[in-house]
Amino acid sequence: MKKNLLLTLVLCLLAQWSVAQAPKWVEKAKRAVFSVVTYDENDKILNTGNGFFVTEDGIALSDYSLFKGAQRAVVINSEGAQMPVDVILGANDMYDVVKFRVAISGKKVPALVVSTTAPAVGTSVYLLPYSTQKDRSYTAGQVKEESKVEEKFHYYTLDMHLKDKMVSCPVMTVDGQVFGLAQKSSGKDTATICYAVGADYAMEQKVSPLSFNDHTLSSIGIKKALPDTEEQALVFLYMASAQLTPEKYAELLNDFIAQYPNSADGYLRRANSQMYLSKETDSMDKVAADMDKALEVALKKDDAYFNRAKLIYNYQLGKPETTYKDWTYDKAIEEVRKAIAIEELPVYVQLEGDIQFAKKDYAAAFENYQKVNATNLVSPATFFSAAKTKELMEAAPEEILVLMDSCIAHCPQPFTEENAPYLLERAQMRINAGQARGAMLDYDEYYKAVRGNVNDVFYYYREQASFQAKQFQRALDDMAKAIELNPKELTYRSELAVVNIRVGRNEEAIKVLKDALEIDPKYAEAYRLIGVAQLQLKQNKEACASFAKAKELGDPNVDALIEKHCK
């Protein structure tokens, strides 16, 4: 009995000694430690854990596992007050760390100072658990091992017992600075050994321009921070624009403008986004206000005028039911000319040409396109614009073809799928200029550029060129291929019959046309062409009967044949 009493007394004295020996900074430092509760998409509790503040404006550290899959999270500080997690600043799944900011409504929070040096092996260290009690309780231990993470950060093995509820609590140096986040023990000796990832490594986590596609960050549903610089944030916006809904992207733009209020790009992008979401007057007022603000803050006023012109131009291309204020093509030209007055960049001149093209002022558009073609902005696209403008001006086919040749000459060799459509355009222009053989060769180049990935329409058009170039076997082969790909298209069967008649294969032509009539017995053109083939076979009586059937079915082109051969 006396022994038990003595043991109890000793334990009490040891406990008092432990508290007495607790560093003075423990009670204050523990106010920076908090509990974290994360919630899933159904707003049910997902996980609970710990974390701590590292800056007085609410930046904090915790473990990534706690946040994986979370749609929202709150922290509960040492006084029991709840604060929502506002934004994720960075994360790493391999070392299980996350950095985030808590919304603190302008108030400062107790924060720990991150140590700039790693504690040496054998040094005493302290783990501070989360507690709503004002006490100096802690867990003491020593640094057993220290290793490097990415050559300049630290990872620690500690002689310290760690309970599950202590994961992501701060591990402190003797002078009260945090150097690590406690992590789960994975080895056999879990009673005396635990681990800590360096707080310096956790602090380095950040959002980069390419983080939008980062699986670790995307697995957290809470809003992510923008990168630290405007240039990087703009790249991040670009990456996000193709993957977010318009509404979510609009929220991201609002965050960008809040973080970079003097960036003209933010206002211009928000104006574009808002315009595509709604063209109602109230929405357009917001668009116009953002455009005005962009011009106000822009360092390069010409760039701002150019973007204003482009936005108005795109607005008009959308064919609004009623035009907003003075947002016409003329207004767009007025804005881009302000840009050109400051600096006549080729891209500005190109836009003026595009607007004039939309206005059907083809002469003015062509003049601007030719200006661009004389600059370093020249490309297949700029010569193509000039060629199409000349075509709409009803210029001679040879004039148009000269521009199209320049377009093709500026394409990289060998042709790519990106530039292959220009070959199709030149092929048609060569047909118009009576250069059927050249057109056929363009179709061949296109076929190679797209590695044979073509449809029935391609074979039909190439057949037209081959036929005019008197390459009849190629024409027959192409029409056979078109019919194979689209057997219900009657035009292809008629065209195949025409080629067969042209080379004297009249019986084959009649067979092809009868196959067409199996598909549609009222296909009038088939009867007319059967009649033509029958004439070639000296079957005049049968031909006239075929012509009569074509007329009965409403063929408008058969009257001349009846007049000539059936009177």
PDB file of C-alpha atoms in Angstrom, residues 189-357:
ATOM      1  CA  ASP A 189       7.873   0.682 -34.274  1.00  0.00           C
ATOM      2  CA  THR A 190       4.880   3.022 -34.116  1.00  0.00           C
ATOM      3  CA  ALA A 191       5.128   3.371 -30.336  1.00  0.00           C
ATOM      4  CA  THR A 192       8.327   5.405 -30.374  1.00  0.00           C
ATOM      5  CA  ILE A 193       8.941   6.447 -33.995  1.00  0.00           C
ATOM      6  CA  CYS A 194       7.030   8.961 -36.114  1.00  0.00           C
ATOM      7  CA  TYR A 195       7.788  11.179 -39.082  1.00  0.00           C
ATOM      8  CA  ALA A 196       7.475  14.801 -40.069  1.00  0.00           C
ATOM      9  CA  VAL A 197       7.617  16.507 -43.443  1.00  0.00           C
ATOM     10  CA  GLY A 198       9.487  19.789 -43.374  1.00  0.00           C
ATOM     11  CA  ALA A 199       7.357  22.906 -42.959  1.00  0.00           C
ATOM     12  CA  ASP A 200       9.752  24.545 -45.428  1.00  0.00           C
ATOM     13  CA  TYR A 201       8.629  22.035 -48.074  1.00  0.00           C
ATOM     14  CA  ALA A 202       4.946  22.549 -47.280  1.00  0.00           C
ATOM     15  CA  MET A 203       5.390  26.320 -47.559  1.00  0.00           C
ATOM     16  CA  GLU A 204       6.844  25.906 -51.058  1.00  0.00           C
ATOM     17  CA  GLN A 205       3.620  24.385 -52.420  1.00  0.00           C
ATOM     18  CA  LYS A 206       1.988  26.737 -54.887  1.00  0.00           C
ATOM     19  CA  VAL A 207      -0.276  26.956 -57.918  1.00  0.00           C
ATOM     20  CA  SER A 208       1.657  27.149 -61.192  1.00  0.00           C
ATOM     21  CA  PRO A 209       0.428  28.151 -64.688  1.00  0.00           C
ATOM     22  CA  LEU A 210      -0.099  24.462 -65.538  1.00  0.00           C
ATOM     23  CA  SER A 211      -1.670  23.492 -62.214  1.00  0.00           C
ATOM     24  CA  PHE A 212      -5.160  23.446 -63.674  1.00  0.00           C
ATOM     25  CA  ASN A 213      -4.381  19.980 -65.046  1.00  0.00           C
ATOM     26  CA  ASP A 214      -2.675  18.825 -61.840  1.00  0.00           C
ATOM     27  CA  HIS A 215      -4.521  15.731 -60.602  1.00  0.00           C
ATOM     28  CA  THR A 216      -3.617  16.384 -56.955  1.00  0.00           C
ATOM     29  CA  LEU A 217      -5.157  19.848 -56.997  1.00  0.00           C
ATOM     30  CA  SER A 218      -8.113  18.906 -59.185  1.00  0.00           C
ATOM     31  CA  SER A 219      -9.092  16.171 -56.712  1.00  0.00           C
ATOM     32  CA  ILE A 220      -9.867  18.947 -54.208  1.00  0.00           C
ATOM     33  CA  GLY A 221     -13.170  20.656 -55.021  1.00  0.00           C
ATOM     34  CA  ILE A 222     -12.335  23.820 -53.078  1.00  0.00           C
ATOM     35  CA  LYS A 223     -11.386  26.891 -55.105  1.00  0.00           C
ATOM     36  CA  LYS A 224      -7.715  27.135 -56.088  1.00  0.00           C
ATOM     37  CA  ALA A 225      -5.572  30.229 -55.829  1.00  0.00           C
ATOM     38  CA  LEU A 226      -4.194  31.949 -58.889  1.00  0.00           C
ATOM     39  CA  PRO A 227      -0.416  31.852 -59.502  1.00  0.00           C
ATOM     40  CA  ASP A 228       1.748  34.486 -57.854  1.00  0.00           C
ATOM     41  CA  THR A 229       2.485  36.589 -60.945  1.00  0.00           C
ATOM     42  CA  GLU A 230       0.160  38.192 -63.468  1.00  0.00           C
ATOM     43  CA  GLU A 231       1.893  36.522 -66.395  1.00  0.00           C
ATOM     44  CA  GLN A 232       1.534  33.067 -64.834  1.00  0.00           C
ATOM     45  CA  ALA A 233      -2.055  33.775 -63.815  1.00  0.00           C
ATOM     46  CA  LEU A 234      -2.935  34.661 -67.423  1.00  0.00           C
ATOM     47  CA  VAL A 235      -1.585  31.288 -68.589  1.00  0.00           C
ATOM     48  CA  PHE A 236      -3.648  29.640 -65.845  1.00  0.00           C
ATOM     49  CA  LEU A 237      -6.754  31.482 -67.113  1.00  0.00           C
ATOM     50  CA  TYR A 238      -6.065  30.262 -70.630  1.00  0.00           C
ATOM     51  CA  MET A 239      -5.789  26.654 -69.450  1.00  0.00           C
ATOM     52  CA  ALA A 240      -8.966  26.971 -67.413  1.00  0.00           C
ATOM     53  CA  SER A 241     -11.049  28.653 -70.125  1.00  0.00           C
ATOM     54  CA  ALA A 242     -11.395  25.464 -72.177  1.00  0.00           C
ATOM     55  CA  GLN A 243     -12.305  23.255 -69.204  1.00  0.00           C
ATOM     56  CA  LEU A 244     -14.570  25.279 -66.925  1.00  0.00           C
ATOM     57  CA  THR A 245     -18.227  26.080 -67.433  1.00  0.00           C
ATOM     58  CA  PRO A 246     -18.807  29.724 -68.458  1.00  0.00           C
ATOM     59  CA  GLU A 247     -20.186  30.422 -64.986  1.00  0.00           C
ATOM     60  CA  LYS A 248     -17.162  28.914 -63.193  1.00  0.00           C
ATOM     61  CA  TYR A 249     -14.801  30.691 -65.561  1.00  0.00           C
ATOM     62  CA  ALA A 250     -16.569  33.977 -64.784  1.00  0.00           C
ATOM     63  CA  GLU A 251     -15.903  33.386 -61.069  1.00  0.00           C
ATOM     64  CA  LEU A 252     -12.226  32.769 -61.829  1.00  0.00           C
ATOM     65  CA  LEU A 253     -12.054  36.009 -63.808  1.00  0.00           C
ATOM     66  CA  ASN A 254     -13.522  37.884 -60.851  1.00  0.00           C
ATOM     67  CA  ASP A 255     -10.775  36.407 -58.654  1.00  0.00           C
ATOM     68  CA  PHE A 256      -8.133  37.428 -61.201  1.00  0.00           C
ATOM     69  CA  ILE A 257      -9.391  41.025 -61.293  1.00  0.00           C
ATOM     70  CA  ALA A 258      -9.496  41.157 -57.494  1.00  0.00           C
ATOM     71  CA  GLN A 259      -5.868  39.967 -57.367  1.00  0.00           C
ATOM     72  CA  TYR A 260      -4.635  41.994 -60.352  1.00  0.00           C
ATOM     73  CA  PRO A 261      -6.891  45.088 -60.511  1.00  0.00           C
ATOM     74  CA  ASN A 262      -4.534  46.941 -62.862  1.00  0.00           C
ATOM     75  CA  SER A 263      -4.429  44.217 -65.513  1.00  0.00           C
ATOM     76  CA  ALA A 264      -6.256  45.243 -68.686  1.00  0.00           C
ATOM     77  CA  ASP A 265      -6.331  41.579 -69.738  1.00  0.00           C
ATOM     78  CA  GLY A 266      -8.582  40.681 -66.827  1.00  0.00           C
ATOM     79  CA  TYR A 267     -11.243  43.232 -67.755  1.00  0.00           C
ATOM     80  CA  LEU A 268     -11.079  42.353 -71.456  1.00  0.00           C
ATOM     81  CA  ARG A 269     -11.423  38.628 -70.773  1.00  0.00           C
ATOM     82  CA  ARG A 270     -14.310  39.214 -68.403  1.00  0.00           C
ATOM     83  CA  ALA A 271     -15.987  41.424 -70.990  1.00  0.00           C
ATOM     84  CA  ASN A 272     -15.683  38.668 -73.601  1.00  0.00           C
ATOM     85  CA  SER A 273     -16.937  36.036 -71.173  1.00  0.00           C
ATOM     86  CA  GLN A 274     -19.881  38.158 -70.082  1.00  0.00           C
ATOM     87  CA  MET A 275     -20.838  38.951 -73.675  1.00  0.00           C
ATOM     88  CA  TYR A 276     -21.073  35.279 -74.594  1.00  0.00           C
ATOM     89  CA  LEU A 277     -23.104  34.494 -71.466  1.00  0.00           C
ATOM     90  CA  SER A 278     -25.748  37.114 -72.232  1.00  0.00           C
ATOM     91  CA  LYS A 279     -26.432  39.915 -74.692  1.00  0.00           C
ATOM     92  CA  GLU A 280     -29.175  41.502 -72.608  1.00  0.00           C
ATOM     93  CA  THR A 281     -28.796  45.252 -72.057  1.00  0.00           C
ATOM     94  CA  ASP A 282     -27.831  44.952 -68.368  1.00  0.00           C
ATOM     95  CA  SER A 283     -25.143  42.410 -69.229  1.00  0.00           C
ATOM     96  CA  MET A 284     -23.856  44.509 -72.118  1.00  0.00           C
ATOM     97  CA  ASP A 285     -23.595  47.506 -69.776  1.00  0.00           C
ATOM     98  CA  LYS A 286     -21.201  45.423 -67.662  1.00  0.00           C
ATOM     99  CA  VAL A 287     -19.265  44.454 -70.783  1.00  0.00           C
ATOM    100  CA  ALA A 288     -18.925  48.093 -71.818  1.00  0.00           C
ATOM    101  CA  ALA A 289     -17.840  49.072 -68.290  1.00  0.00           C
ATOM    102  CA  ASP A 290     -15.112  46.413 -68.312  1.00  0.00           C
ATOM    103  CA  MET A 291     -13.917  47.617 -71.716  1.00  0.00           C
ATOM    104  CA  ASP A 292     -13.708  51.180 -70.430  1.00  0.00           C
ATOM    105  CA  LYS A 293     -11.805  50.017 -67.349  1.00  0.00           C
ATOM    106  CA  ALA A 294      -9.404  48.030 -69.525  1.00  0.00           C
ATOM    107  CA  LEU A 295      -8.609  51.154 -71.530  1.00  0.00           C
ATOM    108  CA  GLU A 296      -8.165  53.148 -68.326  1.00  0.00           C
ATOM    109  CA  VAL A 297      -5.588  50.795 -66.780  1.00  0.00           C
ATOM    110  CA  ALA A 298      -3.864  49.635 -69.982  1.00  0.00           C
ATOM    111  CA  LEU A 299      -0.205  50.536 -70.334  1.00  0.00           C
ATOM    112  CA  LYS A 300      -0.442  49.988 -74.101  1.00  0.00           C
ATOM    113  CA  LYS A 301      -3.474  51.965 -75.217  1.00  0.00           C
ATOM    114  CA  ASP A 302      -3.212  50.680 -78.787  1.00  0.00           C
ATOM    115  CA  ASP A 303      -3.593  47.109 -77.557  1.00  0.00           C
ATOM    116  CA  ALA A 304      -6.674  48.124 -75.563  1.00  0.00           C
ATOM    117  CA  TYR A 305      -8.252  49.823 -78.587  1.00  0.00           C
ATOM    118  CA  PHE A 306      -7.474  46.757 -80.710  1.00  0.00           C
ATOM    119  CA  ASN A 307      -9.160  44.424 -78.231  1.00  0.00           C
ATOM    120  CA  ARG A 308     -12.163  46.729 -77.948  1.00  0.00           C
ATOM    121  CA  ALA A 309     -12.493  46.678 -81.742  1.00  0.00           C
ATOM    122  CA  LYS A 310     -12.193  42.894 -81.831  1.00  0.00           C
ATOM    123  CA  LEU A 311     -14.846  42.459 -79.157  1.00  0.00           C
ATOM    124  CA  ILE A 312     -17.331  44.732 -80.974  1.00  0.00           C
ATOM    125  CA  TYR A 313     -16.557  42.939 -84.250  1.00  0.00           C
ATOM    126  CA  ASN A 314     -17.221  39.541 -82.646  1.00  0.00           C
ATOM    127  CA  TYR A 315     -20.412  40.922 -81.128  1.00  0.00           C
ATOM    128  CA  GLN A 316     -21.679  41.908 -84.574  1.00  0.00           C
ATOM    129  CA  LEU A 317     -20.622  38.566 -86.082  1.00  0.00           C
ATOM    130  CA  GLY A 318     -23.053  36.990 -83.601  1.00  0.00           C
ATOM    131  CA  LYS A 319     -25.865  38.824 -85.417  1.00  0.00           C
ATOM    132  CA  PRO A 320     -27.604  40.366 -82.389  1.00  0.00           C
ATOM    133  CA  GLU A 321     -31.362  40.948 -82.774  1.00  0.00           C
ATOM    134  CA  THR A 322     -30.933  44.555 -81.701  1.00  0.00           C
ATOM    135  CA  THR A 323     -27.605  46.365 -81.719  1.00  0.00           C
ATOM    136  CA  TYR A 324     -26.343  47.526 -78.338  1.00  0.00           C
ATOM    137  CA  LYS A 325     -25.906  51.313 -78.422  1.00  0.00           C
ATOM    138  CA  ASP A 326     -23.398  52.134 -81.211  1.00  0.00           C
ATOM    139  CA  TRP A 327     -21.755  48.701 -81.383  1.00  0.00           C
ATOM    140  CA  THR A 328     -21.667  48.451 -85.163  1.00  0.00           C
ATOM    141  CA  TYR A 329     -18.954  47.417 -87.606  1.00  0.00           C
ATOM    142  CA  ASP A 330     -18.288  51.130 -88.112  1.00  0.00           C
ATOM    143  CA  LYS A 331     -17.668  51.506 -84.376  1.00  0.00           C
ATOM    144  CA  ALA A 332     -15.261  48.563 -84.509  1.00  0.00           C
ATOM    145  CA  ILE A 333     -13.366  50.192 -87.378  1.00  0.00           C
ATOM    146  CA  GLU A 334     -13.230  53.444 -85.435  1.00  0.00           C
ATOM    147  CA  GLU A 335     -11.656  51.650 -82.458  1.00  0.00           C
ATOM    148  CA  VAL A 336      -9.081  49.706 -84.481  1.00  0.00           C
ATOM    149  CA  ARG A 337      -8.068  52.865 -86.334  1.00  0.00           C
ATOM    150  CA  LYS A 338      -7.307  54.469 -82.968  1.00  0.00           C
ATOM    151  CA  ALA A 339      -4.935  51.558 -82.357  1.00  0.00           C
ATOM    152  CA  ILE A 340      -3.374  51.958 -85.817  1.00  0.00           C
ATOM    153  CA  ALA A 341      -2.906  55.698 -85.200  1.00  0.00           C
ATOM    154  CA  ILE A 342      -0.710  54.838 -82.199  1.00  0.00           C
ATOM    155  CA  GLU A 343       1.203  52.029 -83.914  1.00  0.00           C
ATOM    156  CA  GLU A 344       0.402  50.412 -87.253  1.00  0.00           C
ATOM    157  CA  LEU A 345       0.936  46.796 -86.323  1.00  0.00           C
ATOM    158  CA  PRO A 346       0.048  44.186 -88.981  1.00  0.00           C
ATOM    159  CA  VAL A 347      -2.390  42.461 -86.639  1.00  0.00           C
ATOM    160  CA  TYR A 348      -4.331  45.712 -86.325  1.00  0.00           C
ATOM    161  CA  VAL A 349      -4.419  46.134 -90.094  1.00  0.00           C
ATOM    162  CA  GLN A 350      -5.588  42.531 -90.465  1.00  0.00           C
ATOM    163  CA  LEU A 351      -8.496  43.178 -88.084  1.00  0.00           C
ATOM    164  CA  GLU A 352      -9.503  46.289 -90.008  1.00  0.00           C
ATOM    165  CA  GLY A 353      -9.541  44.160 -93.157  1.00  0.00           C
ATOM    166  CA  ASP A 354     -11.667  41.493 -91.466  1.00  0.00           C
ATOM    167  CA  ILE A 355     -14.206  44.082 -90.336  1.00  0.00           C
ATOM    168  CA  GLN A 356     -14.360  45.578 -93.833  1.00  0.00           C
ATOM    169  CA  PHE A 357     -14.810  42.069 -95.240  1.00  0.00           C
TER     170      PHE A 357
END
